[in-house]
Tab-separated table of C-alpha atoms in Angstrom:
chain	number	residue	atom	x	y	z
A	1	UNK	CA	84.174	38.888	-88.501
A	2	UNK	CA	82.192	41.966	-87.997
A	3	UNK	CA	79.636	41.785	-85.117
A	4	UNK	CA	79.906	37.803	-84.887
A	5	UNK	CA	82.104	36.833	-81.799
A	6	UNK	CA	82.299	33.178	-80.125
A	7	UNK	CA	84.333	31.801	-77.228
A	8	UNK	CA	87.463	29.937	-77.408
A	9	UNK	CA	89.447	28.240	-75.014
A	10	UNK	CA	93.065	26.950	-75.955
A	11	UNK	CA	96.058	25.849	-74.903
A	12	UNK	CA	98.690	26.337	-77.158
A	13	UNK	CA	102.350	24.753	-76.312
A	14	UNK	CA	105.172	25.652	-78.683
A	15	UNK	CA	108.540	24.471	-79.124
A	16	UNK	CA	110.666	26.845	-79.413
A	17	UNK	CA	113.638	24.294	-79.314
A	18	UNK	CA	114.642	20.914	-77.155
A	19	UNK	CA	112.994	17.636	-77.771
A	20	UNK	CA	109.414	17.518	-79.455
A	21	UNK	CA	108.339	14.805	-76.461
A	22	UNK	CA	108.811	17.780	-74.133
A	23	UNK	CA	105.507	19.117	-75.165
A	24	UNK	CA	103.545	16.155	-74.232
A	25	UNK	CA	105.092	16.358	-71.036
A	26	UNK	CA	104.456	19.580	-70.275
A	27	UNK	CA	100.723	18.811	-71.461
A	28	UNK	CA	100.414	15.915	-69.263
A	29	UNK	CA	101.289	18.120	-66.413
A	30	UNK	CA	99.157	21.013	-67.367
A	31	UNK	CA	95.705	18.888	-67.800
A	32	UNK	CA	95.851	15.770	-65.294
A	33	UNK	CA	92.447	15.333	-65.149
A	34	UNK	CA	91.152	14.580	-68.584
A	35	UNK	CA	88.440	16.723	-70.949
A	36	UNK	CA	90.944	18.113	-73.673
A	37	UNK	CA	90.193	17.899	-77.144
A	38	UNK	CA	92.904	18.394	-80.185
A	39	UNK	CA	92.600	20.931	-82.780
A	40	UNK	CA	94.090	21.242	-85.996
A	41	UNK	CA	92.653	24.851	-86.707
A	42	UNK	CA	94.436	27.896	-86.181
A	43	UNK	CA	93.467	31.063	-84.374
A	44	UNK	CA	93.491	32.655	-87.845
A	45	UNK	CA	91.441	29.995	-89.075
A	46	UNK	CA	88.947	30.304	-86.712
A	47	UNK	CA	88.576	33.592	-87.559
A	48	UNK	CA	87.689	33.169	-91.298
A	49	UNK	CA	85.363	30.651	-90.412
A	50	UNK	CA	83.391	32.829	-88.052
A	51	UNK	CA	83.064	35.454	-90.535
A	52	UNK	CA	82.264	33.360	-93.669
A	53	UNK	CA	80.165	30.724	-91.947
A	54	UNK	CA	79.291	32.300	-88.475
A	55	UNK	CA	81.033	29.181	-86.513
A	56	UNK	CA	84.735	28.712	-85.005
A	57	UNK	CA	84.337	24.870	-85.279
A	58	UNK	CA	83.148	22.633	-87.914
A	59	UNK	CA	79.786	20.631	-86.910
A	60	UNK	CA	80.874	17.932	-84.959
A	61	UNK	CA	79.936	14.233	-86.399
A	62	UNK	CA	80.526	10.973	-86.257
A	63	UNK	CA	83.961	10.360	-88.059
A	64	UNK	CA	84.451	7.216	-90.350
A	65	UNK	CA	87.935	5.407	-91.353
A	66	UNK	CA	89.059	6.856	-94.915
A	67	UNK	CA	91.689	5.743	-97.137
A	68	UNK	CA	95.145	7.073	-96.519
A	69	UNK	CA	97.075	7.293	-99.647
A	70	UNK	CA	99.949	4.938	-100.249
A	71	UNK	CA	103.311	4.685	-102.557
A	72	UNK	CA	104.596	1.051	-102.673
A	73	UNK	CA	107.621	2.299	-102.842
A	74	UNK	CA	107.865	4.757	-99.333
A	75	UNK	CA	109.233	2.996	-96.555
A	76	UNK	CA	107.072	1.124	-93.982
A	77	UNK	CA	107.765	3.242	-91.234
A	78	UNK	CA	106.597	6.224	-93.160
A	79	UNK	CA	103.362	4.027	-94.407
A	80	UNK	CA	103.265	3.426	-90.515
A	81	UNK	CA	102.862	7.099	-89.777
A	82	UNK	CA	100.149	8.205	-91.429
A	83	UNK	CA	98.161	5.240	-91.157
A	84	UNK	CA	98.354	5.539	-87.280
A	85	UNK	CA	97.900	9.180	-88.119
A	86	UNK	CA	94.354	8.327	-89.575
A	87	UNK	CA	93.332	5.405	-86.817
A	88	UNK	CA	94.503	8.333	-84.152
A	89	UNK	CA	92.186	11.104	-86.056
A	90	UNK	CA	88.898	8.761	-86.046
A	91	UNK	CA	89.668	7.598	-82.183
A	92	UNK	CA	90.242	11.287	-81.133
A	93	UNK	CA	87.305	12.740	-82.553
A	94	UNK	CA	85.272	9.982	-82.043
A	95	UNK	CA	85.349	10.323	-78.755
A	96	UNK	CA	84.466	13.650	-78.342
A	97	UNK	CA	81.539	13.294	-80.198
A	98	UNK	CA	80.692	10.223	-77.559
A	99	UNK	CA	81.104	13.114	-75.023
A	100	UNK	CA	78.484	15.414	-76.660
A	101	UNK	CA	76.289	14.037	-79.112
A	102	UNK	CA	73.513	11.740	-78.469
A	103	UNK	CA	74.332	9.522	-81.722
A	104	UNK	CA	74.605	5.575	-81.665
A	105	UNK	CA	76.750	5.680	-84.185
A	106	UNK	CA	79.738	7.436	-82.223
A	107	UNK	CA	80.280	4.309	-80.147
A	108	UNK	CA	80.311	2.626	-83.032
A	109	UNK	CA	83.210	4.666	-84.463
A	110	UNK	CA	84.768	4.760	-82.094
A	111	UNK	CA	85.219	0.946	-81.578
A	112	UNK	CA	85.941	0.922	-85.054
A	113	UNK	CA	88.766	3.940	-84.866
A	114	UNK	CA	90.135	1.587	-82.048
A	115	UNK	CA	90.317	-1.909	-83.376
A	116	UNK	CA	91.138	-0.502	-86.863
A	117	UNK	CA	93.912	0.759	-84.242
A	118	UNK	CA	94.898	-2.145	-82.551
A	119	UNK	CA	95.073	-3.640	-86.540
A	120	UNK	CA	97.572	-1.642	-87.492
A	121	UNK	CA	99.492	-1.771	-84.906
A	122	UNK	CA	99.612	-5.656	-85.217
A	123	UNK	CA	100.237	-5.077	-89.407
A	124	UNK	CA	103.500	-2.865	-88.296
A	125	UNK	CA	104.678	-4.878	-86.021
A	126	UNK	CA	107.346	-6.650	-87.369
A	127	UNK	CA	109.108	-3.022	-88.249
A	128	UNK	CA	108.711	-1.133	-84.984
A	129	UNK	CA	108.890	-4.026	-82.109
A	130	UNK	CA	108.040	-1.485	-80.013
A	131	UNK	CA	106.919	-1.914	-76.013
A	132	UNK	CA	105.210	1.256	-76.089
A	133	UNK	CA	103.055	0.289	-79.003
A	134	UNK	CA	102.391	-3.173	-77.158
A	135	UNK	CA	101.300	-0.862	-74.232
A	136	UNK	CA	99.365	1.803	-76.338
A	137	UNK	CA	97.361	-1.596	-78.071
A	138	UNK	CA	96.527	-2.798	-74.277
A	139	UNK	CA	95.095	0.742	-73.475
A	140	UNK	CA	93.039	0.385	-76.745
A	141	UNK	CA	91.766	-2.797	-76.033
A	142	UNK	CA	90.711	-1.326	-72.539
A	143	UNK	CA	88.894	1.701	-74.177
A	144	UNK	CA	87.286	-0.663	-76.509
A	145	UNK	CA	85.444	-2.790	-73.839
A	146	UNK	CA	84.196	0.185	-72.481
A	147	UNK	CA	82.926	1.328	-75.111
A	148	UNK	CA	81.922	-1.999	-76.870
A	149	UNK	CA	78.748	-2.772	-74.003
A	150	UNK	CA	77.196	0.515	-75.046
A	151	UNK	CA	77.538	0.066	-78.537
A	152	UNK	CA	76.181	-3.551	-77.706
A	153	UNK	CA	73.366	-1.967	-76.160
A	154	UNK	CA	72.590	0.351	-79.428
A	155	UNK	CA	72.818	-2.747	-81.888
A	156	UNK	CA	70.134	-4.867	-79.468
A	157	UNK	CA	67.818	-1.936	-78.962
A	158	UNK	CA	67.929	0.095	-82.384
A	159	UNK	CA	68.348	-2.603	-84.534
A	160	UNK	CA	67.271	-5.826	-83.621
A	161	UNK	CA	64.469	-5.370	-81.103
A	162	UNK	CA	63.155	-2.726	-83.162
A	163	UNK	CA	63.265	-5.468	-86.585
A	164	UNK	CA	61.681	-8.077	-84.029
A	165	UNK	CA	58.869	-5.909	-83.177
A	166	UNK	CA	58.348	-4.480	-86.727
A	167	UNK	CA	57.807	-7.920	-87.922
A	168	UNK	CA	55.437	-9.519	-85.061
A	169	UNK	CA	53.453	-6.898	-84.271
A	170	UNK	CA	51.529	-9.194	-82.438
A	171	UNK	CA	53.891	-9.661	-79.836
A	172	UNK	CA	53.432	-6.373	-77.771
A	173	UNK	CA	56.092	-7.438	-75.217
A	174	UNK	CA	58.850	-6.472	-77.397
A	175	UNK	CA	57.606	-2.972	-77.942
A	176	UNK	CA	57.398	-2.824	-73.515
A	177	UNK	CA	60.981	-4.146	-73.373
A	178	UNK	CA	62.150	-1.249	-75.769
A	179	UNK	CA	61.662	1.516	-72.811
A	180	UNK	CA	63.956	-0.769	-70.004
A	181	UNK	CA	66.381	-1.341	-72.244
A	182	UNK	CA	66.424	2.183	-73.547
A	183	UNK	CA	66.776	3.645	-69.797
A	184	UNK	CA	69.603	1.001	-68.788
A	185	UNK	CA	71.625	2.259	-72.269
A	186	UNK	CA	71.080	6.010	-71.239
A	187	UNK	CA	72.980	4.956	-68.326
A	188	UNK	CA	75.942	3.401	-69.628
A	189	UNK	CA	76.217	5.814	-72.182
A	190	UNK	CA	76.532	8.909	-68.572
A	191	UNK	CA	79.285	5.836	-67.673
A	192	UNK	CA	81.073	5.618	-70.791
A	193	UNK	CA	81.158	9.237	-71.556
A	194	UNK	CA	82.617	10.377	-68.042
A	195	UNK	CA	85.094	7.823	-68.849
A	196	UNK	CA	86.302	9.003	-72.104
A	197	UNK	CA	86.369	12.690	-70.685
A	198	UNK	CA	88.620	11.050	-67.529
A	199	UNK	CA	92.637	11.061	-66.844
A	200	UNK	CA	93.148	7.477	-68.486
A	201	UNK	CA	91.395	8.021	-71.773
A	202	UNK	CA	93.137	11.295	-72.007
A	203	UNK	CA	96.516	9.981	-71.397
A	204	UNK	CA	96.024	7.103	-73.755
A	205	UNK	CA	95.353	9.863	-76.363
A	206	UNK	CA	98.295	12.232	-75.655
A	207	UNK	CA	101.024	9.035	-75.470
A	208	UNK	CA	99.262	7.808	-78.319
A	209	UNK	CA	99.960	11.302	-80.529
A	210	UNK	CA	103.092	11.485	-78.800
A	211	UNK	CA	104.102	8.196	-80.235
A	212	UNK	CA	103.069	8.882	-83.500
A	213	UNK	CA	104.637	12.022	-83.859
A	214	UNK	CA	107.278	12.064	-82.176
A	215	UNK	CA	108.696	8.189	-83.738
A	216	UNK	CA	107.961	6.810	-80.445
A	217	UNK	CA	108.672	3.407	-81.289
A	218	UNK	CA	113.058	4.420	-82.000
A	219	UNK	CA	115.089	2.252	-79.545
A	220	UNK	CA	118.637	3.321	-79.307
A	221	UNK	CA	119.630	0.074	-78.411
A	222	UNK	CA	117.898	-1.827	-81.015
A	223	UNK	CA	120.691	-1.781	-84.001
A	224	UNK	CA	118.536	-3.295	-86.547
A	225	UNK	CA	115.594	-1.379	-86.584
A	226	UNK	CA	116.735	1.184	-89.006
A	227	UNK	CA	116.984	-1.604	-91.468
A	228	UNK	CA	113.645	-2.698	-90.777
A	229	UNK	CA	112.034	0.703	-90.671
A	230	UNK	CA	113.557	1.503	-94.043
A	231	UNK	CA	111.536	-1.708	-95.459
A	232	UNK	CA	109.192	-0.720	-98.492
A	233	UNK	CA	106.206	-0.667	-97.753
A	234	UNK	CA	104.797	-2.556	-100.505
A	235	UNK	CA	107.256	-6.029	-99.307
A	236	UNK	CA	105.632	-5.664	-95.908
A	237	UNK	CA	102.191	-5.561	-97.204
A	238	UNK	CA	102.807	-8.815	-98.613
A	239	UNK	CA	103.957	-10.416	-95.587
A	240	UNK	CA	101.542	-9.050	-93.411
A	241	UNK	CA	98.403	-10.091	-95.484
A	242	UNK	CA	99.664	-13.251	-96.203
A	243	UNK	CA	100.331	-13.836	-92.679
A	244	UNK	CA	96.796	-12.934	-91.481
A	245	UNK	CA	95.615	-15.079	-94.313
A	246	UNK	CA	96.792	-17.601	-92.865
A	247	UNK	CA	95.876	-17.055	-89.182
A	248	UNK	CA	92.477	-16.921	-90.922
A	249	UNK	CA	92.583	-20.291	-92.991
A	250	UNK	CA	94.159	-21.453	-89.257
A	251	UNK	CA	90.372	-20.641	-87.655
A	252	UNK	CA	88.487	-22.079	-90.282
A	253	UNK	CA	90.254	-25.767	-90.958
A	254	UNK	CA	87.612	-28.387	-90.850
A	255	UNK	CA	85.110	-25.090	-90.935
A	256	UNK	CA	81.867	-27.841	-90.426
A	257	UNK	CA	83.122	-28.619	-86.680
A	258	UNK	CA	83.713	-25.088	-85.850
A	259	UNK	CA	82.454	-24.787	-82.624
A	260	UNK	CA	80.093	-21.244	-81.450
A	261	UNK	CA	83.399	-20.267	-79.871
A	262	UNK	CA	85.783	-20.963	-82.802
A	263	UNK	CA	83.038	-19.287	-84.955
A	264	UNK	CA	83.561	-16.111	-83.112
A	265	UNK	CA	87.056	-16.487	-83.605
A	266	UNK	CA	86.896	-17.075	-87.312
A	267	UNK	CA	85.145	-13.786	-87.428
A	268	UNK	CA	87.618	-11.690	-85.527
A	269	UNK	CA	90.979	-12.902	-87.102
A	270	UNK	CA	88.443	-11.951	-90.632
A	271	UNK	CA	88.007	-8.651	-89.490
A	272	UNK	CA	91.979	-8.342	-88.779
A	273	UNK	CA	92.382	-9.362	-92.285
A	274	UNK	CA	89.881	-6.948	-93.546
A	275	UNK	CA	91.412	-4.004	-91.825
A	276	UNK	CA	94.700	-4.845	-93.265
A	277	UNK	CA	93.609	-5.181	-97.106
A	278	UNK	CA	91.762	-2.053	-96.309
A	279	UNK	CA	95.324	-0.205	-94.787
A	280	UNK	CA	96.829	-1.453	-97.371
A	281	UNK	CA	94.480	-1.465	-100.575
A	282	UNK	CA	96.102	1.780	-102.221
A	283	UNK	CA	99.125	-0.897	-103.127
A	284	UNK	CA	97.127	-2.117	-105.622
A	285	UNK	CA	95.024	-2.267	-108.290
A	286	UNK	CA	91.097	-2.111	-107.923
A	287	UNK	CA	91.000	-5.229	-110.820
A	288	UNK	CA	93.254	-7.201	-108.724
A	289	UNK	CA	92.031	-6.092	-104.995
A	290	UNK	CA	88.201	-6.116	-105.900
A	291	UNK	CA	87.390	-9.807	-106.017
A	292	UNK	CA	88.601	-10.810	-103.012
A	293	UNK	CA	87.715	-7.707	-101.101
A	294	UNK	CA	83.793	-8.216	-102.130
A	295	UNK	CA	83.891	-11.511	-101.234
A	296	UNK	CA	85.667	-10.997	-98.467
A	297	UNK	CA	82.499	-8.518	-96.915
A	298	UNK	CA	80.259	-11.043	-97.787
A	299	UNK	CA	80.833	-13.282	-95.568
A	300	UNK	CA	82.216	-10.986	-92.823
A	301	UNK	CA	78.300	-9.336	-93.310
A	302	UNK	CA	76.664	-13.152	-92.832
A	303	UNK	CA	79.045	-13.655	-89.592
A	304	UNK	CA	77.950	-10.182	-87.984
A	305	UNK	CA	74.683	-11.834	-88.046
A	306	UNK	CA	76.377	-14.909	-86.180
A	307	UNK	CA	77.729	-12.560	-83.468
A	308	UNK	CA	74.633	-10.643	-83.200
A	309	UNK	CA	72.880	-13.675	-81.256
A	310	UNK	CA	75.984	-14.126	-79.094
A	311	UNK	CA	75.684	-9.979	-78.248
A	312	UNK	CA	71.518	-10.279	-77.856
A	313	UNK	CA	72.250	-13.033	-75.432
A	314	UNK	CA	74.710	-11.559	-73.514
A	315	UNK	CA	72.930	-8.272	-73.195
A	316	UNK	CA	69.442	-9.296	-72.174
A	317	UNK	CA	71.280	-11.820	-69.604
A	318	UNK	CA	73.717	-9.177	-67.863
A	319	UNK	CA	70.934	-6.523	-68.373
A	320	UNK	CA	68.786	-6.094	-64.626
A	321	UNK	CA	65.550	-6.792	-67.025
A	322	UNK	CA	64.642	-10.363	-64.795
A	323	UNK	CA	63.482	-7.834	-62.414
A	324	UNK	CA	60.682	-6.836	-64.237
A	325	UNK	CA	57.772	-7.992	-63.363
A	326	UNK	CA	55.436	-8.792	-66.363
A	327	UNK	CA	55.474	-11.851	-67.949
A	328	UNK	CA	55.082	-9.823	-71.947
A	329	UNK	CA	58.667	-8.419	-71.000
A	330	UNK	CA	60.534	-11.799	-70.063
A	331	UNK	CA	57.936	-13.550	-72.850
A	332	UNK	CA	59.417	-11.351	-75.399
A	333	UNK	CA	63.165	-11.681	-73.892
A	334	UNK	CA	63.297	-14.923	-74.445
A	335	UNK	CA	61.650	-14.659	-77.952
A	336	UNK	CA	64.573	-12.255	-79.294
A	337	UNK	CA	67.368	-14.664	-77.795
A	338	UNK	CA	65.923	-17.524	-79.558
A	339	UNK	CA	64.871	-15.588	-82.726
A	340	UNK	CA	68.565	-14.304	-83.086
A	341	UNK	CA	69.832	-17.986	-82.013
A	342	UNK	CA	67.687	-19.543	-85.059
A	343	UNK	CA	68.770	-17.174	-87.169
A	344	UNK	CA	72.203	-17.494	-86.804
A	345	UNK	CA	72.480	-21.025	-87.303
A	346	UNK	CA	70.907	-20.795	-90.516
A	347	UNK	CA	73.182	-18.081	-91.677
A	348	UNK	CA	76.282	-20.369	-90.510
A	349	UNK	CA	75.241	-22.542	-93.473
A	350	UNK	CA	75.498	-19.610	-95.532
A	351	UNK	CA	78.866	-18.367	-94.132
A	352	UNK	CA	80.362	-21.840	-94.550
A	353	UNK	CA	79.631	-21.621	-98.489
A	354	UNK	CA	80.891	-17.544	-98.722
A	355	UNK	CA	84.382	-19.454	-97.021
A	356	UNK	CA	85.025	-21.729	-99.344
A	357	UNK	CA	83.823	-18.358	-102.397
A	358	UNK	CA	86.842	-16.535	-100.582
A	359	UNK	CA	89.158	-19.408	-100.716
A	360	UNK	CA	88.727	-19.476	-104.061
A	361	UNK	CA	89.164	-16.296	-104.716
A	362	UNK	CA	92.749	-15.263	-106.189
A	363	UNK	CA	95.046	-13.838	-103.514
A	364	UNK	CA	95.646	-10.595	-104.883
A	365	UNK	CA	98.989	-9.614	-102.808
A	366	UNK	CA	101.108	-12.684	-104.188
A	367	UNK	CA	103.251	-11.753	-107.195
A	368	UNK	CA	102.718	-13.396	-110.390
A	369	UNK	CA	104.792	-16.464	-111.210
């Protein structure tokens, strides 16, 4: 690389023969205390990087979900493997770049990377039946709530405080409760990132690699597992949208009595579902897939607005803003909760129409006839 040097620091553990969980071990015992971050680049690598670009390391980002390629007729515990492969690659790097970038929207993939986890693991289910999964979805359901105030925080103060005070202008209390808000979310965000560099986070990302890689979810006592494992992929899709199909239609039965709460639940077993035709969208074809995916993101995009009152709310109430003394700040508090309250209700008439669109819609995973 000529003249160009850069530091590196890396642990490299190689198996030079034994067990392949050995290394995780070992790992675990070497770093207790949190602050690693996985690699897939080579010393070698590195090298050609630094001399054709001038960097060891690509620029760090926010990473979205992407499409992992599919065969409908690979089994479902190899479909299984790279799909938790993907979730583990967008939770990993996601939450280093919580760790040291400044960018709302790493909490944001990073909730994402987990409940697209916490999907998957529900879609495979049925084929691995394994505790360690059940225990690896608990610790991502942990690291999501961690996450999920900051990223609560972000959505109230970047996006709809800041529409608020675009469009009344003449309410100047919303531009003063900007600054509170902003300093309470710097904050959290110290919180959540000494968290995700701590010994639980870190853990939860080694066992979770280790699970993946290693087939974690093989119990010798379990004697039909490999029958299940070796299920194609393409009959489990089947079963496994159809089933969260119907945990969906389950939420929205006599939709026009849904309650806030049963709203909210409608919304998350729709997001399950949407994860899963995502997963599992490389089965088929766009002409049969596309209607009721487009549909389906409609009305997912008019209940986000639903859940956005229920997340203003509960933000500007667990926020310490009633301290503030001036009556513009609690003046325009209580104009966001009710602006975001109004507004949801009249998108609920609009999500109760996009239902009964997706009902109609023809449920691409059933076979013909």
């Amino acid at each position: 690389a000529g003249e160009r040097t850069e530091p590196l620091r890396e642990a490299e553990i190689e198996l030079i023969e034994g067990d392949r969980r050995g290394l995780f071990d070992i790992a675990h015992l070497l770093f207790p205390d949190g602050g690693l971050r996985f690699s897939r680049l080579s010393k070698s690598a590195r090298g050609f990087l630094l001399a054709e670009r001038g960097w060891i390391d690509p620029p760090l980002a926010p990473r979205n979900a992407q499409t992992v390629p599919l065969d409908p007729n690979e089994t479902a515990e190899l479909a299984a493997r790279d799909i938790l492969r993907e979730c583990f690659d967008q939770v990993a790097t996601n939450m280093v770049v919580m760790q040291r970038l400044d960018d709302p929207e790493g909490p944001h993939q990073l909730r994402v990377g987990l409940r697209r986890l916490r999907s998957a693991f529900s879609v495979f289910a049925p084929v691995l039946k394994s505790p360690e999964m059940t225990r690896l979805q608990d610790e991502a359901r942990w690291l999501g709530h961690v996450v999920g105030g900051l990223r609560d925080l972000d959505v109230v103060t970047n996006d709809i405080i800041r529409r608020e005070a675009e469009t009344h202008p003449d309410q100047p209390g919303l531009a003063a409760l900007d600054a509170p808000l902003r300093q309470h979310a710097d904050a959290v965000r110290k919180e959540v990132a000494e968290t995700l560099t701590g010994a639980r986070a870190q853990a939860f990302v080694l066992d979770l690699t280790r699970f993946v890689e290693t087939r974690g979810w093989i119990l010798p006592a379990d004697f039909d597992q490999s029958r299940r494992l070796a299920t194609p992929i393409a009959r489990l899709a089947e079963t496994a949208l159809a089933a969260h199909w119907k945990k969906a239609g389950k939420c929205a039965r006599r939709i026009e009595k849904l309650t806030v709460e049963q709203r909210h639940d409608l919304r998350k077993e729709l997001k399950k579902l949407r994860y899963a035709v995502d997963f599992l969208s490389p089965l088929y074809s766009r002409k049969a897939i596309d209607p009721f995916r487009k549909r389906l993101r409609k009305i997912q995009n008019v209940l986000g607005a639903l859940n956005d009152s229920v997340i203003v709310a509960a933000t500007l109430e667990s926020t310490d803003l009633d301290a503030i003394d001036d009556r513009q700040v609690q003046r325009a508090i209580g104009w966001v909760i009710g602006a975001s309250q109004a507004r949801a209700e009249g998108c609920w008439e609009e999500a109760k129409a996009r239902w009964r669109d997706l009902e109609e819609s023809p449920q691409f995973w059933k076979k013909a006839g």
